[in-house]
mmCIF file of C-alpha atoms in Angstrom:
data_model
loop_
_atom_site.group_PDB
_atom_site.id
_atom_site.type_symbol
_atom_site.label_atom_id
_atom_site.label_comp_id
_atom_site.label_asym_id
_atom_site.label_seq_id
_atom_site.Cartn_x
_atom_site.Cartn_y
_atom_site.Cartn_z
ATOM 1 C CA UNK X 130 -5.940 -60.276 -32.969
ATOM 2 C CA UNK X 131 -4.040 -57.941 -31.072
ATOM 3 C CA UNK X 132 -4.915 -56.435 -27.697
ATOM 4 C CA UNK X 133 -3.529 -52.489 -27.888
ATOM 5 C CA UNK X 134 -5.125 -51.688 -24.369
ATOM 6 C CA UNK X 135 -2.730 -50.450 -21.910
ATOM 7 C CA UNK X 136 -2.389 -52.361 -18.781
ATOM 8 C CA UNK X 137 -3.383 -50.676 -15.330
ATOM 9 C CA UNK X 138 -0.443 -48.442 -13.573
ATOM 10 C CA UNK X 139 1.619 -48.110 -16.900
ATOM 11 C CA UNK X 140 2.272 -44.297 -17.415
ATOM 12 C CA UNK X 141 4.515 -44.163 -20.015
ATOM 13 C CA UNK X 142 3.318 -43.664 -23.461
ATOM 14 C CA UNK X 143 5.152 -45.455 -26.615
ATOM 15 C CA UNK X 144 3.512 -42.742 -29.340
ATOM 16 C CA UNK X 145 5.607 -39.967 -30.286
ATOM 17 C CA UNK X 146 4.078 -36.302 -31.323
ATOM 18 C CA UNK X 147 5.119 -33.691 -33.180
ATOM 19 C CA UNK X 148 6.920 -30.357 -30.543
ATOM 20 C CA UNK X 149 4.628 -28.111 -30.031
ATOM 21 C CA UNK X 150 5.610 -24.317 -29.867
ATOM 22 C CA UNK X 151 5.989 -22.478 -26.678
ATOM 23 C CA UNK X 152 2.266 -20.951 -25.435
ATOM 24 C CA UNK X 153 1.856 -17.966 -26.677
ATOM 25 C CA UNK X 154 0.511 -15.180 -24.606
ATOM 26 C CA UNK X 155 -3.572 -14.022 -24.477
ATOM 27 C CA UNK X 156 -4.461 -10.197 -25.774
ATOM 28 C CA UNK X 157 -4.627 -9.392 -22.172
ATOM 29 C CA UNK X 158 -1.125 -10.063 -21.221
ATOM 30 C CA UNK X 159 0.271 -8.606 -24.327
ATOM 31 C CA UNK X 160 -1.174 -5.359 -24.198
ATOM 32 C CA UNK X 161 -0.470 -4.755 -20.164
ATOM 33 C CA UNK X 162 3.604 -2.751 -20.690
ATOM 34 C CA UNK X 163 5.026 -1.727 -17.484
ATOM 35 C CA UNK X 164 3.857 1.381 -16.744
ATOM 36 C CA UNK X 165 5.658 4.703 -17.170
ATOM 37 C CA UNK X 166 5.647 7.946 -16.192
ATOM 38 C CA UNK X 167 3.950 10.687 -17.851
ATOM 39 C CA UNK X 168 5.035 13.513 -19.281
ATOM 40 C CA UNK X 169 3.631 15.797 -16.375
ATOM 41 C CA UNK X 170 4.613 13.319 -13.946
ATOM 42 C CA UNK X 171 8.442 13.553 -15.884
ATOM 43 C CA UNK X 172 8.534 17.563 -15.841
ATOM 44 C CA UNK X 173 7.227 17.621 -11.977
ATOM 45 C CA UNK X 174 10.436 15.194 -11.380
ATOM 46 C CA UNK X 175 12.408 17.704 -13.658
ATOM 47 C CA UNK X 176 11.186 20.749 -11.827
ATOM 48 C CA UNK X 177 12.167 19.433 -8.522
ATOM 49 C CA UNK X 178 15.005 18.316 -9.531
ATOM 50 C CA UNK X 179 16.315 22.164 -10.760
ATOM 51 C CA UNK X 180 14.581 23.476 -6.794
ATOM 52 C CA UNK X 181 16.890 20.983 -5.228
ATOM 53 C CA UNK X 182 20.131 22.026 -7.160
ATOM 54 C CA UNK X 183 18.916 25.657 -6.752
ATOM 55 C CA UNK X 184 18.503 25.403 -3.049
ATOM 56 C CA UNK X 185 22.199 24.414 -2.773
ATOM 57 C CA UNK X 186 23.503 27.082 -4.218
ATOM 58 C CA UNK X 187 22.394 30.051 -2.861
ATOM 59 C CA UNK X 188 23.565 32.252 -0.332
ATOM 60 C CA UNK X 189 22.639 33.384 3.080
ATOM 61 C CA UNK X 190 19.404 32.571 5.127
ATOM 62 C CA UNK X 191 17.479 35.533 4.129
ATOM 63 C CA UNK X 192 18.657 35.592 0.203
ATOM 64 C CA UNK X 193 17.025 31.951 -0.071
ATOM 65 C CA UNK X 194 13.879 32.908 1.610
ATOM 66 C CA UNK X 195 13.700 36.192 -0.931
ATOM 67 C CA UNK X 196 14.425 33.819 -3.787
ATOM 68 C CA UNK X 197 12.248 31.121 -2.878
ATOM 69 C CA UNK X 198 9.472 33.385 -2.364
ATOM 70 C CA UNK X 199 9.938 35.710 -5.838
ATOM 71 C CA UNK X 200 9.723 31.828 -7.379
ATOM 72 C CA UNK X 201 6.340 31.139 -5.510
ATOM 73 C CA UNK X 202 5.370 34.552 -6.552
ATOM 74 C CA UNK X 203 6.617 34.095 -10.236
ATOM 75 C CA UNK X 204 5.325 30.186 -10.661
ATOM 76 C CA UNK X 205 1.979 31.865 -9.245
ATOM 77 C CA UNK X 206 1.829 34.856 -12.249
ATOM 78 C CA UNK X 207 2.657 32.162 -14.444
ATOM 79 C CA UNK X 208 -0.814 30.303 -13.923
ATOM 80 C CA UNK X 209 -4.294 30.402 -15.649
ATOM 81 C CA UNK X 210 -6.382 32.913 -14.390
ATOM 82 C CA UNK X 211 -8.959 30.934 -12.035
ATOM 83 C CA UNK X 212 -5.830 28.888 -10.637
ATOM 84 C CA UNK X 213 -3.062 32.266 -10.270
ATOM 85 C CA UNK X 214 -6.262 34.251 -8.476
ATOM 86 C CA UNK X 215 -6.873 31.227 -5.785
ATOM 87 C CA UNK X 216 -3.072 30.527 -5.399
ATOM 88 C CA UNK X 217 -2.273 34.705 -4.737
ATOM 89 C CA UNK X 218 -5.421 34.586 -2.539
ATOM 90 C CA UNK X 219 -4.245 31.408 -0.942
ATOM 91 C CA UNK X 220 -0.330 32.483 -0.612
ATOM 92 C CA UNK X 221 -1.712 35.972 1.411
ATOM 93 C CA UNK X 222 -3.888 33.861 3.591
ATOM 94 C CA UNK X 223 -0.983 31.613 4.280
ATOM 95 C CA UNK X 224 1.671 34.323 4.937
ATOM 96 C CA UNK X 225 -0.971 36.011 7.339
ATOM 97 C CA UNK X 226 -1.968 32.926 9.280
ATOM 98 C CA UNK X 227 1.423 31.498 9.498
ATOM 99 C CA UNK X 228 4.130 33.828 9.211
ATOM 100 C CA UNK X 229 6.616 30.931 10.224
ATOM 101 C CA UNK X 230 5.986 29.024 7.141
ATOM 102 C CA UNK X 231 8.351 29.701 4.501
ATOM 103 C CA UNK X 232 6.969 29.799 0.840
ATOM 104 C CA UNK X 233 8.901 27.573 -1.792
ATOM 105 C CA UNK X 234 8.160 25.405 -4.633
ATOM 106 C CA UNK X 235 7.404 22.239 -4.574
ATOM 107 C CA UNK X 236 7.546 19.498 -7.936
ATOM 108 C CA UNK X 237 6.196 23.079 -9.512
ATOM 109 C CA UNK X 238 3.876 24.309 -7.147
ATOM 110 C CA UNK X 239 3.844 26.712 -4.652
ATOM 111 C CA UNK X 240 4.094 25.705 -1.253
ATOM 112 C CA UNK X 241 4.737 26.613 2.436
ATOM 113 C CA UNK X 242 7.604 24.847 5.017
ATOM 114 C CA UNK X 243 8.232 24.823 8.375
ATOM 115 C CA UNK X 244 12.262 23.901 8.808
ATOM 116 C CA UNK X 245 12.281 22.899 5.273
ATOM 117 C CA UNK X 246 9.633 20.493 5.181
ATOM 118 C CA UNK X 247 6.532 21.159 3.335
ATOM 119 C CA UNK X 248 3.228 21.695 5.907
ATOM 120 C CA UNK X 249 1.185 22.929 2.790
ATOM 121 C CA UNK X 250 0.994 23.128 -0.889
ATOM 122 C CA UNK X 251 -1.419 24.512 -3.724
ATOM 123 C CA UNK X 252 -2.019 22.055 -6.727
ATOM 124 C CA UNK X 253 -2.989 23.878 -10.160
ATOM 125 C CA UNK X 254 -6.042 22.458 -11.879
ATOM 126 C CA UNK X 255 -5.053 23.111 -15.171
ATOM 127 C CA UNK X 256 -1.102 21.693 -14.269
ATOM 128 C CA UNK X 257 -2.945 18.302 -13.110
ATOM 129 C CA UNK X 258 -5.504 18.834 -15.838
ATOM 130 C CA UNK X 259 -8.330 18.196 -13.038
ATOM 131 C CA UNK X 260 -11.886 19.678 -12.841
ATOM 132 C CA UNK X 261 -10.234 21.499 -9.060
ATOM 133 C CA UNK X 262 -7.246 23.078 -7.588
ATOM 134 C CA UNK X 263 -6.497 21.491 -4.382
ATOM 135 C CA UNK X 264 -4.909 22.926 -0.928
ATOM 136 C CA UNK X 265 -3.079 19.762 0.191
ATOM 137 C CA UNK X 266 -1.606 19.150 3.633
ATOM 138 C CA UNK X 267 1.985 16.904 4.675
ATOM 139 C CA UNK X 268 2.115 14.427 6.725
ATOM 140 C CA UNK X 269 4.376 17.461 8.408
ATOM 141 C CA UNK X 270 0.828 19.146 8.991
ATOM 142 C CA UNK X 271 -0.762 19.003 12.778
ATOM 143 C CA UNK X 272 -4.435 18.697 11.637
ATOM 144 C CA UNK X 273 -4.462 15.344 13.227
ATOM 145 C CA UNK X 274 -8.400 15.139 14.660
ATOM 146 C CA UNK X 275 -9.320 11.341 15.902
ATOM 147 C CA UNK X 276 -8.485 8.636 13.984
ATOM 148 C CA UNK X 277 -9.197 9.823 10.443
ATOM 149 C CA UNK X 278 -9.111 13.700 8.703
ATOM 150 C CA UNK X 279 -8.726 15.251 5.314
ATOM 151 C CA UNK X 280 -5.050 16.028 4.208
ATOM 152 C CA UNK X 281 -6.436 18.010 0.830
ATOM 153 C CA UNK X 282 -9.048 20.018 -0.226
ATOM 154 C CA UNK X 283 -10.784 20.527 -3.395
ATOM 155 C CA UNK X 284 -10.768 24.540 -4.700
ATOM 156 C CA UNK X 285 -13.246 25.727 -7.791
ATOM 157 C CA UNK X 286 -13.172 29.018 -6.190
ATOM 158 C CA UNK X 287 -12.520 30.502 -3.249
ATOM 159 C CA UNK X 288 -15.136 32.756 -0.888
ATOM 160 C CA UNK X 289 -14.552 34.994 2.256
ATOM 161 C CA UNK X 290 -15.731 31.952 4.420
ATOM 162 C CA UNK X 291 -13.458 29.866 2.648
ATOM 163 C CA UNK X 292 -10.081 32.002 3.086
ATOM 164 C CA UNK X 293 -11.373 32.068 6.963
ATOM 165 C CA UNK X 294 -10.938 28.083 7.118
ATOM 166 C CA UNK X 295 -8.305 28.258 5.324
ATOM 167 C CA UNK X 296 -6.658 30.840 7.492
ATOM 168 C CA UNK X 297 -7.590 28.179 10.458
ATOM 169 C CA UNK X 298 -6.740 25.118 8.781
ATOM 170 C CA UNK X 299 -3.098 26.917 8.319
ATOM 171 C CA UNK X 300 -2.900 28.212 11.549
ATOM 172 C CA UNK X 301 -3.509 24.705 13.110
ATOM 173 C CA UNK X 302 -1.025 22.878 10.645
ATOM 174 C CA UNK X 303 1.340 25.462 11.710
ATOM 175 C CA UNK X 304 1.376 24.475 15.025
#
């Protein structure tokens, strides 16, 4: 009779097996793809893409404020009805509180700058298929109060009260 017990402290194995393939991956990992951009997220790029290249080429000061502003004006007529009658509300509000701030579009939307940099912008509900506009502030914004405050602001319409804090909000931001 044969002993086929291994003795203590040996590690090596004399039995061969057949290769195995390599592991194949769960469901899980399979289905999670990189992700991509959307195509909203791709025309926003594309849209600020064509303001960038069309900021470059125009001519004096005071023609690129008139253009930038008749595209704020135009992107705004282009909108459904409960976002264009906010954003005209908001863009008088805006040009009232803050006369400095120069309307322009931004990714799309319309927005306000001070030296160039956006302060404030208006976000379409129906662009960002959400249940609410939204009045967002920069980081170029001086609404700083403590250690934390709001930076946007949801919109499903807009009241006399509401253009007032606006107007205030604006005029701060400004600053």
């Amino acid at each position: 009779m044969t002993n086929t017990s291994k003795p203590a402290g040996n590690t090596t194995s004399t039995t061969t097996s057949a290769p195995t393939s390599a592991p194949t991956s769960s469901p899980a990992e399979t289905a999670a793809k990189p992700e991509r951009f959307t195509d909203d997220e791709r025309a926003a790029m594309k849209e600020r893409a064509k303001e960038l290249k069309a900021s470059t080429r125009r001519g004096s000061r005071a023609d690129k404020a008139a253009e930038e502003e008749a595209d704020v004006v135009a992107k705004i007529a282009e909108m459904q009805d409960s976002d264009r009658v906010m954003a005209e509300r908001i863009h008088t509000v805006v040009k009232a509180a803050a006369p400095d701030l120069a309307p322009k579009l931004w990714y799309g939307m319309p927005a306000y700058a001070r030296d160039g940099k956006v302060v404030c912008f208006f976000q379409s509900a129906e662009k960002f298929k959400a249940r609410y506009a939204t009045l967002g502030f920069s980081d170029q914004a001086h609404l700083d109060e403590g250690s934390m405050w709001a930076t946007s602001y949801a919109l499903s319409k807009l009241t006399a009260a509401d253009e007032a804090r606006i107007a205030t909000l604006v005029k701060n931001a400004a600053n």
